[in-house]
Tab-separated table of C-alpha atoms in Angstrom:
chain	number	residue	atom	x	y	z
A	65	MET	CA	0.000	0.000	0.000
A	66	ASP	CA	1.307	3.460	-0.835
A	67	GLN	CA	1.482	6.248	1.738
A	68	ARG	CA	-1.722	7.898	0.530
A	69	GLY	CA	-3.466	4.547	0.831
A	70	TRP	CA	-2.159	4.075	4.380
A	71	ALA	CA	-3.333	7.583	5.282
A	72	ASP	CA	-6.794	7.023	3.805
A	73	GLU	CA	-7.182	3.698	5.606
A	74	LEU	CA	-6.091	5.177	8.924
A	75	ASP	CA	-8.429	8.129	8.419
A	76	ARG	CA	-11.358	5.773	7.816
A	77	ARG	CA	-10.524	3.774	10.948
A	78	ILE	CA	-10.470	6.887	13.107
A	79	ARG	CA	-13.653	8.312	11.609
A	80	ALA	CA	-15.435	5.013	12.213
A	81	LEU	CA	-14.773	5.136	15.954
A	82	PRO	CA	-17.982	5.604	17.965
A	83	GLY	CA	-17.513	8.797	19.961
A	84	PRO	CA	-13.739	9.005	19.413
A	85	THR	CA	-11.605	10.006	22.382
A	86	THR	CA	-7.895	10.663	22.618
A	87	GLU	CA	-7.362	7.195	24.057
A	88	SER	CA	-9.456	5.388	21.437
A	89	VAL	CA	-7.679	7.238	18.625
A	90	ARG	CA	-4.334	6.456	20.242
A	91	ARG	CA	-5.196	2.748	20.317
A	92	VAL	CA	-5.650	2.894	16.554
A	93	ARG	CA	-2.373	4.784	16.213
A	94	ARG	CA	-0.576	2.129	18.270
A	95	GLU	CA	-1.969	-0.584	16.026
A	96	TYR	CA	-0.647	1.200	12.957
A	97	SER	CA	2.702	1.891	14.605
A	98	LYS	CA	3.111	-1.872	15.030
A	99	ARG	CA	2.120	-2.514	11.425
A	100	LEU	CA	4.504	0.169	10.180
A	101	ARG	CA	7.467	-0.890	12.293
A	102	SER	CA	9.174	-2.701	9.421
A	103	GLU	CA	8.544	0.121	6.943
A	104	SER	CA	11.323	2.577	6.176
A	105	GLY	CA	11.556	5.841	8.059
A	106	GLU	CA	11.133	7.736	4.809
A	107	SER	CA	7.865	5.903	4.128
A	108	VAL	CA	6.490	6.793	7.550
A	109	VAL	CA	7.429	10.454	7.068
A	110	SER	CA	5.592	10.421	3.736
A	111	LEU	CA	2.576	8.828	5.413
A	112	ALA	CA	2.602	11.526	8.091
A	113	GLU	CA	2.708	14.217	5.419
A	114	ALA	CA	-0.373	12.679	3.791
A	115	LEU	CA	-2.181	12.477	7.138
A	116	VAL	CA	-1.218	15.675	8.951
A	117	ASP	CA	-4.053	17.849	7.655
A	118	ARG	CA	-6.603	15.302	8.853
A	119	HIS	CA	-5.146	13.964	12.106
A	120	ARG	CA	-2.215	16.125	13.110
A	121	TRP	CA	-1.101	14.605	16.389
A	122	VAL	CA	-1.557	11.080	15.042
A	123	ALA	CA	0.793	11.936	12.176
A	124	TYR	CA	3.372	13.268	14.625
A	125	GLU	CA	3.113	10.223	16.886
A	126	LEU	CA	3.569	7.834	13.968
A	127	ILE	CA	6.934	9.466	13.305
A	128	TYR	CA	7.912	9.677	16.969
A	129	HIS	CA	7.181	6.011	17.687
A	130	HIS	CA	8.856	4.623	14.559
A	131	PRO	CA	12.406	3.278	15.018
A	132	SER	CA	14.015	5.499	12.378
A	133	ALA	CA	11.538	8.082	11.082
A	134	LEU	CA	12.777	10.936	13.294
A	135	THR	CA	16.319	10.610	11.999
A	136	CYS	CA	15.064	10.647	8.403
A	137	LEU	CA	13.555	14.109	8.763
A	138	SER	CA	15.009	17.186	7.117
A	139	VAL	CA	14.386	20.741	8.266
A	140	GLU	CA	12.078	21.113	5.270
A	141	ASP	CA	10.132	18.019	6.354
A	142	VAL	CA	9.709	19.331	9.892
A	143	GLU	CA	8.568	22.764	8.805
A	144	GLY	CA	6.262	21.258	6.194
A	145	LEU	CA	4.610	19.112	8.852
A	146	ALA	CA	4.016	22.290	10.861
A	147	ARG	CA	1.797	23.858	8.230
A	148	ARG	CA	-1.225	25.660	9.620
A	149	LEU	CA	-0.166	25.557	13.256
A	150	ASP	CA	-2.849	27.725	14.806
A	151	SER	CA	-3.493	26.637	18.391
A	152	TRP	CA	-1.620	25.738	21.544
A	153	GLY	CA	-2.671	22.106	21.130
A	154	SER	CA	-1.275	21.765	17.618
A	155	VAL	CA	1.942	23.551	18.574
A	156	ASP	CA	2.466	21.456	21.688
A	157	ALA	CA	1.981	18.195	19.789
A	158	PHE	CA	4.449	19.438	17.175
A	159	GLY	CA	7.054	20.502	19.732
A	160	CYS	CA	6.804	17.471	22.010
A	161	CYS	CA	6.520	14.729	19.375
A	162	LEU	CA	8.376	16.127	16.394
A	163	SER	CA	10.546	19.226	16.525
A	164	GLY	CA	11.831	18.783	20.080
A	165	PRO	CA	12.877	15.130	19.701
A	166	ALA	CA	14.359	15.885	16.262
A	167	TRP	CA	16.346	18.786	17.735
A	168	ARG	CA	17.535	16.642	20.642
A	169	ARG	CA	18.849	14.065	18.163
A	170	GLY	CA	20.674	16.682	16.103
A	171	VAL	CA	18.329	16.494	13.113
A	172	ILE	CA	17.436	20.184	13.508
A	173	PRO	CA	20.268	22.651	14.216
A	174	ASP	CA	19.999	25.313	16.904
A	175	GLU	CA	19.795	28.024	14.251
A	176	VAL	CA	16.416	26.769	13.062
A	177	ILE	CA	14.885	26.896	16.539
A	178	HIS	CA	16.316	30.385	17.021
A	179	ARG	CA	14.793	31.455	13.712
A	180	TRP	CA	11.402	30.287	14.931
A	181	ALA	CA	11.922	32.261	18.139
A	182	ALA	CA	12.406	35.414	16.058
A	183	SER	CA	9.248	34.858	14.002
A	184	GLU	CA	6.422	37.391	13.914
A	185	ASP	CA	4.038	34.430	14.238
A	186	ARG	CA	3.174	33.725	17.877
A	187	TRP	CA	2.779	30.007	17.175
A	188	TRP	CA	6.296	29.635	15.795
A	189	ARG	CA	7.667	31.480	18.829
A	190	ARG	CA	5.733	29.137	21.094
A	191	ALA	CA	7.005	26.176	19.055
A	192	ALA	CA	10.596	27.252	19.709
A	193	LEU	CA	9.999	27.153	23.461
A	194	VAL	CA	7.984	23.932	23.473
A	195	SER	CA	10.785	22.297	21.483
A	196	THR	CA	12.982	22.642	24.578
A	197	VAL	CA	10.664	20.459	26.664
A	198	PRO	CA	11.829	17.098	25.207
A	199	LEU	CA	15.421	18.108	25.952
A	200	ASN	CA	14.581	17.884	29.647
A	201	LEU	CA	11.552	15.588	29.901
A	202	ARG	CA	12.671	12.109	30.931
A	203	SER	CA	9.636	10.413	29.400
A	204	ARG	CA	10.693	11.872	26.030
A	205	GLY	CA	14.295	10.760	26.425
A	206	GLY	CA	15.553	14.082	27.743
A	207	THR	CA	18.543	14.094	30.053
A	208	GLY	CA	18.828	17.844	30.587
A	209	ASP	CA	20.184	20.559	28.331
A	210	ALA	CA	20.322	23.870	30.157
A	211	GLU	CA	22.456	25.587	27.536
A	212	ARG	CA	20.090	25.068	24.635
A	213	THR	CA	16.951	25.505	26.744
A	214	LEU	CA	18.028	28.786	28.297
A	215	GLY	CA	19.395	30.005	24.982
A	216	VAL	CA	15.882	29.897	23.547
A	217	CYS	CA	14.302	31.243	26.734
A	218	ALA	CA	16.632	34.249	26.644
A	219	LEU	CA	15.467	35.104	23.126
A	220	LEU	CA	11.849	35.308	24.292
A	221	VAL	CA	12.239	36.519	27.849
A	222	ALA	CA	10.571	39.881	27.121
A	223	ASP	CA	7.773	38.519	24.913
A	224	ARG	CA	4.370	39.322	26.392
A	225	ASP	CA	2.150	37.275	24.101
A	226	ASP	CA	0.161	35.054	26.465
A	227	MET	CA	0.845	31.866	24.487
A	228	VAL	CA	4.569	32.590	24.557
A	229	VAL	CA	4.626	33.552	28.238
A	230	LYS	CA	2.930	30.283	29.184
A	231	ALA	CA	5.387	28.305	27.052
A	232	LEU	CA	8.339	30.114	28.639
A	233	SER	CA	7.056	29.141	32.071
A	234	TRP	CA	6.670	25.535	30.924
A	235	ALA	CA	10.169	25.411	29.443
A	236	LEU	CA	11.750	26.738	32.632
A	237	ARG	CA	9.683	24.509	34.911
A	238	GLN	CA	10.672	21.446	32.929
A	239	LEU	CA	14.339	22.366	33.219
A	240	VAL	CA	13.924	22.743	37.000
A	241	VAL	CA	13.655	18.951	37.223
A	242	GLN	CA	17.078	18.536	35.621
A	243	ASP	CA	19.015	21.646	36.629
A	244	PRO	CA	17.354	23.862	39.249
A	245	GLU	CA	20.481	25.948	39.817
A	246	ALA	CA	20.640	26.922	36.144
A	247	VAL	CA	17.020	28.059	36.330
A	248	ARG	CA	17.624	30.047	39.520
A	249	SER	CA	20.546	31.809	37.882
A	250	PHE	CA	18.467	32.591	34.792
A	251	MET	CA	15.644	33.956	36.934
A	252	ARG	CA	18.025	36.224	38.836
A	253	SER	CA	19.627	37.502	35.647
A	254	HIS	CA	16.280	38.339	34.029
A	255	GLN	CA	14.158	39.223	37.050
A	256	ASP	CA	13.473	42.746	35.794
A	257	VAL	CA	11.975	41.607	32.487
A	258	LEU	CA	10.295	38.251	33.179
A	259	ALA	CA	6.496	38.199	33.089
A	260	ALA	CA	4.802	37.859	36.472
A	261	ARG	CA	3.332	34.477	35.505
A	262	VAL	CA	6.779	33.090	34.723
A	263	VAL	CA	8.216	34.361	38.005
A	264	ARG	CA	5.297	32.988	40.002
A	265	GLU	CA	4.981	29.554	38.407
A	266	THR	CA	8.699	28.875	38.079
A	267	GLY	CA	9.286	30.134	41.603
A	268	HIS	CA	6.674	27.713	42.943
A	269	LYS	CA	8.269	24.877	40.983
A	270	LEU	CA	11.673	25.681	42.445
A	271	THR	CA	10.431	25.868	46.020
A	272	THR	CA	7.657	23.256	46.118
A	273	GLY	CA	8.185	21.075	43.062
A	274	ARG	CA	4.765	22.122	41.792
A	275	LYS	CA	3.501	24.693	39.290
A	276	ASN	CA	1.024	26.180	41.753
A	277	PRO	CA	0.960	26.136	45.556
A	278	PRO	CA	-1.388	23.607	47.153
A	279	ARG	CA	-4.835	24.881	47.938
A	280	THR	CA	-5.561	25.395	51.576
A	281	THR	CA	-8.947	25.092	53.203
A	282	PRO	CA	-9.887	28.360	54.892
A	283	PRO	CA	-10.532	28.115	58.623
A	284	ARG	CA	-14.169	27.855	59.638
């Protein structure tokens, strides 16, 4: 079956689900990941390109969970698979499953992520920050990369777009798990320009290990 045929079949399977949920769609994706395991990485990338406009995060996960598809990507492939990013959900799936892991493996050079950070498009700027998360998230294979993470954070430290501010907080909080001292130093160096949300949420993560302080029951 060619890649368009695979994409059409997978699309039909997902559309046939009664009341599809993330978990039920993911079960279908897992089934296809097993079936595609022996296919070449290039074939899976082509399949994802045929599927991305219909089931974006499924397309990204097919690449992420294939043994070699991530390493077959080019910068042009990655940016092509990002077409029509227009929400935090689509950007976060892209950054966590595709661009971040590809960057961590050296498929995407730092210069590309920095170019996204300089974009006039808020979603590309958010994508640059979200791409740092897999560098530090153990469940995504991250082992900690303060230099690259904070390099991107520094480029967007004064950005006040809400979607970018929230992503900056996320990027810093994820690095806290791996290198809290690097985050403390960054916070001190940029304390006069960081958004209040970033200071608050990252500060809580540093002191309590949580994004927000625990709720307390008011005295009766």
